[in-house]
PDB file of C-alpha atoms in Angstrom:
ATOM      1  CA  MET A  14      -0.323   0.108  -0.249  1.00 45.00           C
ATOM      2  CA  LYS A  15       2.820   2.452   1.161  1.00 48.00           C
ATOM      3  CA  LEU A  16       4.205   1.750  -2.520  1.00 41.00           C
ATOM      4  CA  LEU A  17       1.359   2.695  -3.943  1.00 39.00           C
ATOM      5  CA  ASN A  18       1.112   5.954  -2.379  1.00 41.00           C
ATOM      6  CA  ALA A  19       4.082   6.442  -3.241  1.00 41.00           C
ATOM      7  CA  ILE A  20       3.565   6.688  -6.826  1.00 44.00           C
ATOM      8  CA  SER A  21       0.595   7.955  -6.268  1.00 41.00           C
ATOM      9  CA  GLY A  22       2.108  11.194  -5.365  1.00 42.00           C
ATOM     10  CA  ALA A  23       4.720  10.750  -7.945  1.00 37.00           C
ATOM     11  CA  ILE A  24       2.056  10.936 -10.677  1.00 42.00           C
ATOM     12  CA  LEU A  25      -0.012  13.773  -9.324  1.00 37.00           C
ATOM     13  CA  ALA A  26       3.176  15.670  -8.367  1.00 39.00           C
ATOM     14  CA  ALA A  27       4.678  14.966 -12.205  1.00 39.00           C
ATOM     15  CA  SER A  28       0.972  16.389 -13.170  1.00 42.00           C
ATOM     16  CA  LEU A  29       1.066  19.221 -11.119  1.00 36.00           C
ATOM     17  CA  LEU A  30       4.829  20.736 -12.690  1.00 37.00           C
ATOM     18  CA  PHE A  31       2.789  19.815 -16.248  1.00 42.00           C
ATOM     19  CA  THR A  32      -0.134  22.187 -15.718  1.00 40.00           C
ATOM     20  CA  ALA A  33       2.078  24.892 -13.953  1.00 42.00           C
ATOM     21  CA  CYS A  34       4.288  24.425 -16.515  1.00 43.00           C
ATOM     22  CA  ASN A  35       1.414  24.651 -19.778  1.00 47.00           C
ATOM     23  CA  THR A  36      -0.648  27.705 -17.738  1.00 41.00           C
ATOM     24  CA  PRO A  37      -2.389  29.634 -19.687  1.00 44.00           C
ATOM     25  CA  GLU A  38       0.259  32.681 -20.096  1.00 43.00           C
ATOM     26  CA  THR A  39       2.399  29.834 -21.801  1.00 43.00           C
ATOM     27  CA  ALA A  40      -0.243  28.573 -24.211  1.00 43.00           C
ATOM     28  CA  THR A  41      -1.369  31.672 -25.795  1.00 46.00           C
ATOM     29  CA  LYS A  42       1.581  32.609 -26.599  1.00 58.00           C
ATOM     30  CA  GLU A  43       0.786  34.255 -30.274  1.00 74.00           C
ATOM     31  CA  LYS A  44       2.326  33.435 -33.241  1.00 84.00           C
ATOM     32  CA  ALA A  45       5.612  35.853 -34.585  1.00 90.00           C
ATOM     33  CA  ASP A  46       4.184  38.299 -37.673  1.00 91.00           C
ATOM     34  CA  PHE A  47       6.240  35.771 -40.339  1.00 93.00           C
ATOM     35  CA  THR A  48       5.198  39.013 -43.096  1.00 93.00           C
ATOM     36  CA  GLN A  49       8.359  40.577 -41.769  1.00 93.00           C
ATOM     37  CA  VAL A  50      11.427  37.829 -41.963  1.00 94.00           C
ATOM     38  CA  ILE A  51      11.373  38.601 -45.673  1.00 92.00           C
ATOM     39  CA  PRO A  52      11.224  42.723 -45.362  1.00 93.00           C
ATOM     40  CA  THR A  53      14.098  42.188 -42.747  1.00 92.00           C
ATOM     41  CA  LEU A  54      16.328  40.533 -45.126  1.00 92.00           C
ATOM     42  CA  ASN A  55      15.639  44.075 -47.426  1.00 91.00           C
ATOM     43  CA  ALA A  56      16.130  45.620 -45.046  1.00 92.00           C
ATOM     44  CA  ILE A  57      19.739  44.774 -44.354  1.00 93.00           C
ATOM     45  CA  THR A  58      20.631  43.799 -48.559  1.00 93.00           C
ATOM     46  CA  ALA A  59      19.765  48.631 -48.632  1.00 92.00           C
ATOM     47  CA  ASP A  60      22.560  48.063 -45.617  1.00 91.00           C
ATOM     48  CA  TRP A  61      25.432  46.709 -47.273  1.00 92.00           C
ATOM     49  CA  ASN A  62      24.528  48.380 -50.292  1.00 91.00           C
ATOM     50  CA  LYS A  63      24.652  51.596 -48.337  1.00 89.00           C
ATOM     51  CA  GLY A  64      28.295  50.247 -46.758  1.00 86.00           C
ATOM     52  CA  ASP A  65      27.045  50.120 -43.480  1.00 88.00           C
ATOM     53  CA  LEU A  66      28.402  46.738 -42.449  1.00 88.00           C
ATOM     54  CA  ASP A  67      27.592  47.919 -38.637  1.00 89.00           C
ATOM     55  CA  LYS A  68      23.531  48.125 -38.924  1.00 92.00           C
ATOM     56  CA  PHE A  69      24.430  45.120 -41.918  1.00 92.00           C
ATOM     57  CA  VAL A  70      25.532  42.254 -38.598  1.00 93.00           C
ATOM     58  CA  THR A  71      21.788  43.894 -36.210  1.00 94.00           C
ATOM     59  CA  VAL A  72      19.647  41.344 -37.513  1.00 95.00           C
ATOM     60  CA  TYR A  73      22.281  38.960 -36.174  1.00 96.00           C
ATOM     61  CA  ASP A  74      21.559  38.141 -32.382  1.00 97.00           C
ATOM     62  CA  SER A  75      24.718  38.738 -30.498  1.00 95.00           C
ATOM     63  CA  ALA A  76      25.603  35.054 -30.140  1.00 96.00           C
ATOM     64  CA  ALA A  77      24.866  33.791 -33.929  1.00 97.00           C
ATOM     65  CA  THR A  78      27.363  31.543 -35.423  1.00 97.00           C
ATOM     66  CA  PHE A  79      27.809  31.486 -39.143  1.00 96.00           C
ATOM     67  CA  MET A  80      28.797  28.322 -41.081  1.00 95.00           C
ATOM     68  CA  LEU A  81      32.475  29.029 -42.674  1.00 91.00           C
ATOM     69  CA  PRO A  82      34.773  25.702 -44.066  1.00 90.00           C
ATOM     70  CA  LYS A  83      36.657  25.076 -40.483  1.00 92.00           C
ATOM     71  CA  GLY A  84      33.557  25.554 -38.679  1.00 94.00           C
ATOM     72  CA  PRO A  85      31.381  28.536 -37.040  1.00 96.00           C
ATOM     73  CA  ILE A  86      32.394  31.485 -36.013  1.00 96.00           C
ATOM     74  CA  GLY A  87      30.104  34.044 -34.053  1.00 96.00           C
ATOM     75  CA  VAL A  88      28.900  37.407 -35.247  1.00 94.00           C
ATOM     76  CA  ASN A  89      32.504  39.875 -34.409  1.00 93.00           C
ATOM     77  CA  GLU A  90      34.557  37.274 -36.766  1.00 94.00           C
ATOM     78  CA  MET A  91      31.564  37.665 -39.417  1.00 93.00           C
ATOM     79  CA  LYS A  92      31.949  41.080 -39.214  1.00 91.00           C
ATOM     80  CA  GLU A  93      35.732  40.738 -39.693  1.00 90.00           C
ATOM     81  CA  HIS A  94      35.524  38.002 -42.640  1.00 89.00           C
ATOM     82  CA  TYR A  95      33.341  40.159 -44.676  1.00 87.00           C
ATOM     83  CA  LYS A  96      35.228  43.281 -44.082  1.00 86.00           C
ATOM     84  CA  ALA A  97      38.244  41.095 -45.671  1.00 86.00           C
ATOM     85  CA  ALA A  98      36.197  39.129 -48.542  1.00 83.00           C
ATOM     86  CA  PHE A  99      33.925  41.664 -49.625  1.00 83.00           C
ATOM     87  CA  THR A 100      35.148  45.144 -48.844  1.00 80.00           C
ATOM     88  CA  GLU A 101      37.350  48.285 -49.371  1.00 81.00           C
ATOM     89  CA  THR A 102      38.864  50.368 -47.188  1.00 75.00           C
ATOM     90  CA  GLY A 103      34.955  50.391 -45.901  1.00 68.00           C
ATOM     91  CA  THR A 104      32.955  49.586 -48.678  1.00 75.00           C
ATOM     92  CA  PRO A 105      31.212  47.164 -50.445  1.00 80.00           C
ATOM     93  CA  THR A 106      32.949  46.202 -53.640  1.00 85.00           C
ATOM     94  CA  SER A 107      29.642  44.770 -54.730  1.00 92.00           C
ATOM     95  CA  THR A 108      26.098  44.813 -54.535  1.00 93.00           C
ATOM     96  CA  LEU A 109      23.827  42.319 -52.921  1.00 95.00           C
ATOM     97  CA  SER A 110      21.030  40.904 -54.185  1.00 95.00           C
ATOM     98  CA  PHE A 111      18.489  37.766 -52.489  1.00 94.00           C
ATOM     99  CA  ASP A 112      16.609  35.665 -54.786  1.00 93.00           C
ATOM    100  CA  SER A 113      15.189  32.484 -54.854  1.00 94.00           C
ATOM    101  CA  LEU A 114      14.332  33.572 -50.702  1.00 93.00           C
ATOM    102  CA  GLU A 115      11.953  30.897 -49.246  1.00 95.00           C
ATOM    103  CA  MET A 116      10.436  30.965 -45.624  1.00 95.00           C
ATOM    104  CA  ARG A 117       9.064  28.230 -43.460  1.00 96.00           C
ATOM    105  CA  PRO A 118       8.220  28.875 -40.142  1.00 96.00           C
ATOM    106  CA  LEU A 119       9.189  26.487 -37.650  1.00 96.00           C
ATOM    107  CA  GLY A 120       6.937  26.482 -34.704  1.00 94.00           C
ATOM    108  CA  ASP A 121       5.322  30.137 -33.359  1.00 95.00           C
ATOM    109  CA  SER A 122       8.462  32.222 -33.029  1.00 96.00           C
ATOM    110  CA  HIS A 123      11.436  30.093 -34.766  1.00 97.00           C
ATOM    111  CA  ALA A 124      11.771  30.593 -39.587  1.00 97.00           C
ATOM    112  CA  LEU A 125      14.390  28.505 -41.372  1.00 97.00           C
ATOM    113  CA  VAL A 126      14.727  30.899 -45.106  1.00 97.00           C
ATOM    114  CA  THR A 127      16.785  29.763 -47.973  1.00 97.00           C
ATOM    115  CA  GLY A 128      17.659  31.632 -50.915  1.00 96.00           C
ATOM    116  CA  ARG A 129      20.491  32.149 -53.344  1.00 96.00           C
ATOM    117  CA  TYR A 130      22.665  35.973 -52.641  1.00 96.00           C
ATOM    118  CA  ILE A 131      23.905  37.407 -55.215  1.00 96.00           C
ATOM    119  CA  LEU A 132      26.839  39.725 -55.067  1.00 94.00           C
ATOM    120  CA  THR A 133      27.204  42.084 -58.253  1.00 95.00           C
ATOM    121  CA  ALA A 134      30.678  43.852 -58.751  1.00 90.00           C
ATOM    122  CA  GLN A 135      31.247  47.525 -60.551  1.00 87.00           C
ATOM    123  CA  ASP A 136      32.539  45.309 -63.378  1.00 89.00           C
ATOM    124  CA  SER A 137      29.171  43.509 -63.739  1.00 93.00           C
ATOM    125  CA  SER A 138      30.670  40.037 -62.655  1.00 93.00           C
ATOM    126  CA  LYS A 139      28.514  38.515 -60.592  1.00 95.00           C
ATOM    127  CA  GLN A 140      29.204  35.427 -57.447  1.00 93.00           C
ATOM    128  CA  SER A 141      26.721  33.870 -56.244  1.00 96.00           C
ATOM    129  CA  GLY A 142      25.650  30.906 -53.753  1.00 96.00           C
ATOM    130  CA  ARG A 143      23.068  29.436 -51.339  1.00 97.00           C
ATOM    131  CA  TYR A 144      22.125  30.106 -47.937  1.00 96.00           C
ATOM    132  CA  THR A 145      20.213  28.737 -45.633  1.00 97.00           C
ATOM    133  CA  LEU A 146      19.263  31.393 -42.076  1.00 97.00           C
ATOM    134  CA  VAL A 147      17.021  29.893 -38.104  1.00 98.00           C
ATOM    135  CA  PHE A 148      15.876  33.467 -37.365  1.00 97.00           C
ATOM    136  CA  GLU A 149      14.246  33.378 -34.709  1.00 97.00           C
ATOM    137  CA  HIS A 150      11.856  36.451 -33.353  1.00 96.00           C
ATOM    138  CA  SER A 151      11.462  38.115 -29.882  1.00 93.00           C
ATOM    139  CA  GLU A 152       8.755  40.807 -28.930  1.00 91.00           C
ATOM    140  CA  ASP A 153      11.876  43.311 -27.830  1.00 91.00           C
ATOM    141  CA  LYS A 154      14.166  42.288 -30.597  1.00 92.00           C
ATOM    142  CA  GLY A 155      12.648  41.326 -33.136  1.00 93.00           C
ATOM    143  CA  TRP A 156      13.633  38.754 -35.922  1.00 96.00           C
ATOM    144  CA  LYS A 157      17.414  38.475 -35.349  1.00 97.00           C
ATOM    145  CA  ILE A 158      19.434  35.467 -37.094  1.00 97.00           C
ATOM    146  CA  LEU A 159      20.571  33.028 -34.866  1.00 97.00           C
ATOM    147  CA  HIS A 160      22.483  30.587 -37.392  1.00 97.00           C
ATOM    148  CA  ASP A 161      23.762  31.346 -41.093  1.00 97.00           C
ATOM    149  CA  HIS A 162      25.106  28.699 -43.558  1.00 97.00           C
ATOM    150  CA  SER A 163      25.872  30.487 -46.710  1.00 92.00           C
ATOM    151  CA  ASN A 164      27.988  28.734 -49.658  1.00 89.00           C
TER     152      ASN A 164
END
């Protein structure tokens, strides 16, 4: 009988814990506005094309990662990578555009974005590649990139 009481008590405790974790506040959390993901990307494209790399990287969460062949790096390293590879004296050597954009919600506050970036140099030559971005939305920060895997 003591064993049955112990099991019943454990089940009751687990039920209470489950109920506490699923309060109406959690259950009624609104979905993020996924229509703002693509405009967020368009805004940073304009920042890149104006030569404002500092503003361009503000869409990245401070803990975001950027995948390179050697492995993931942080936002500051990514910014330095972009400076070295795509700018001269702080100004981009190419204009940035995106195409083939596809956004897929991942739950209520995350999104997966895939597409192709195109860098067009002043001589009209183009360099392009594919990318995958993982976005997260929060009320205080808006949409932020958590991970960027571009090639």
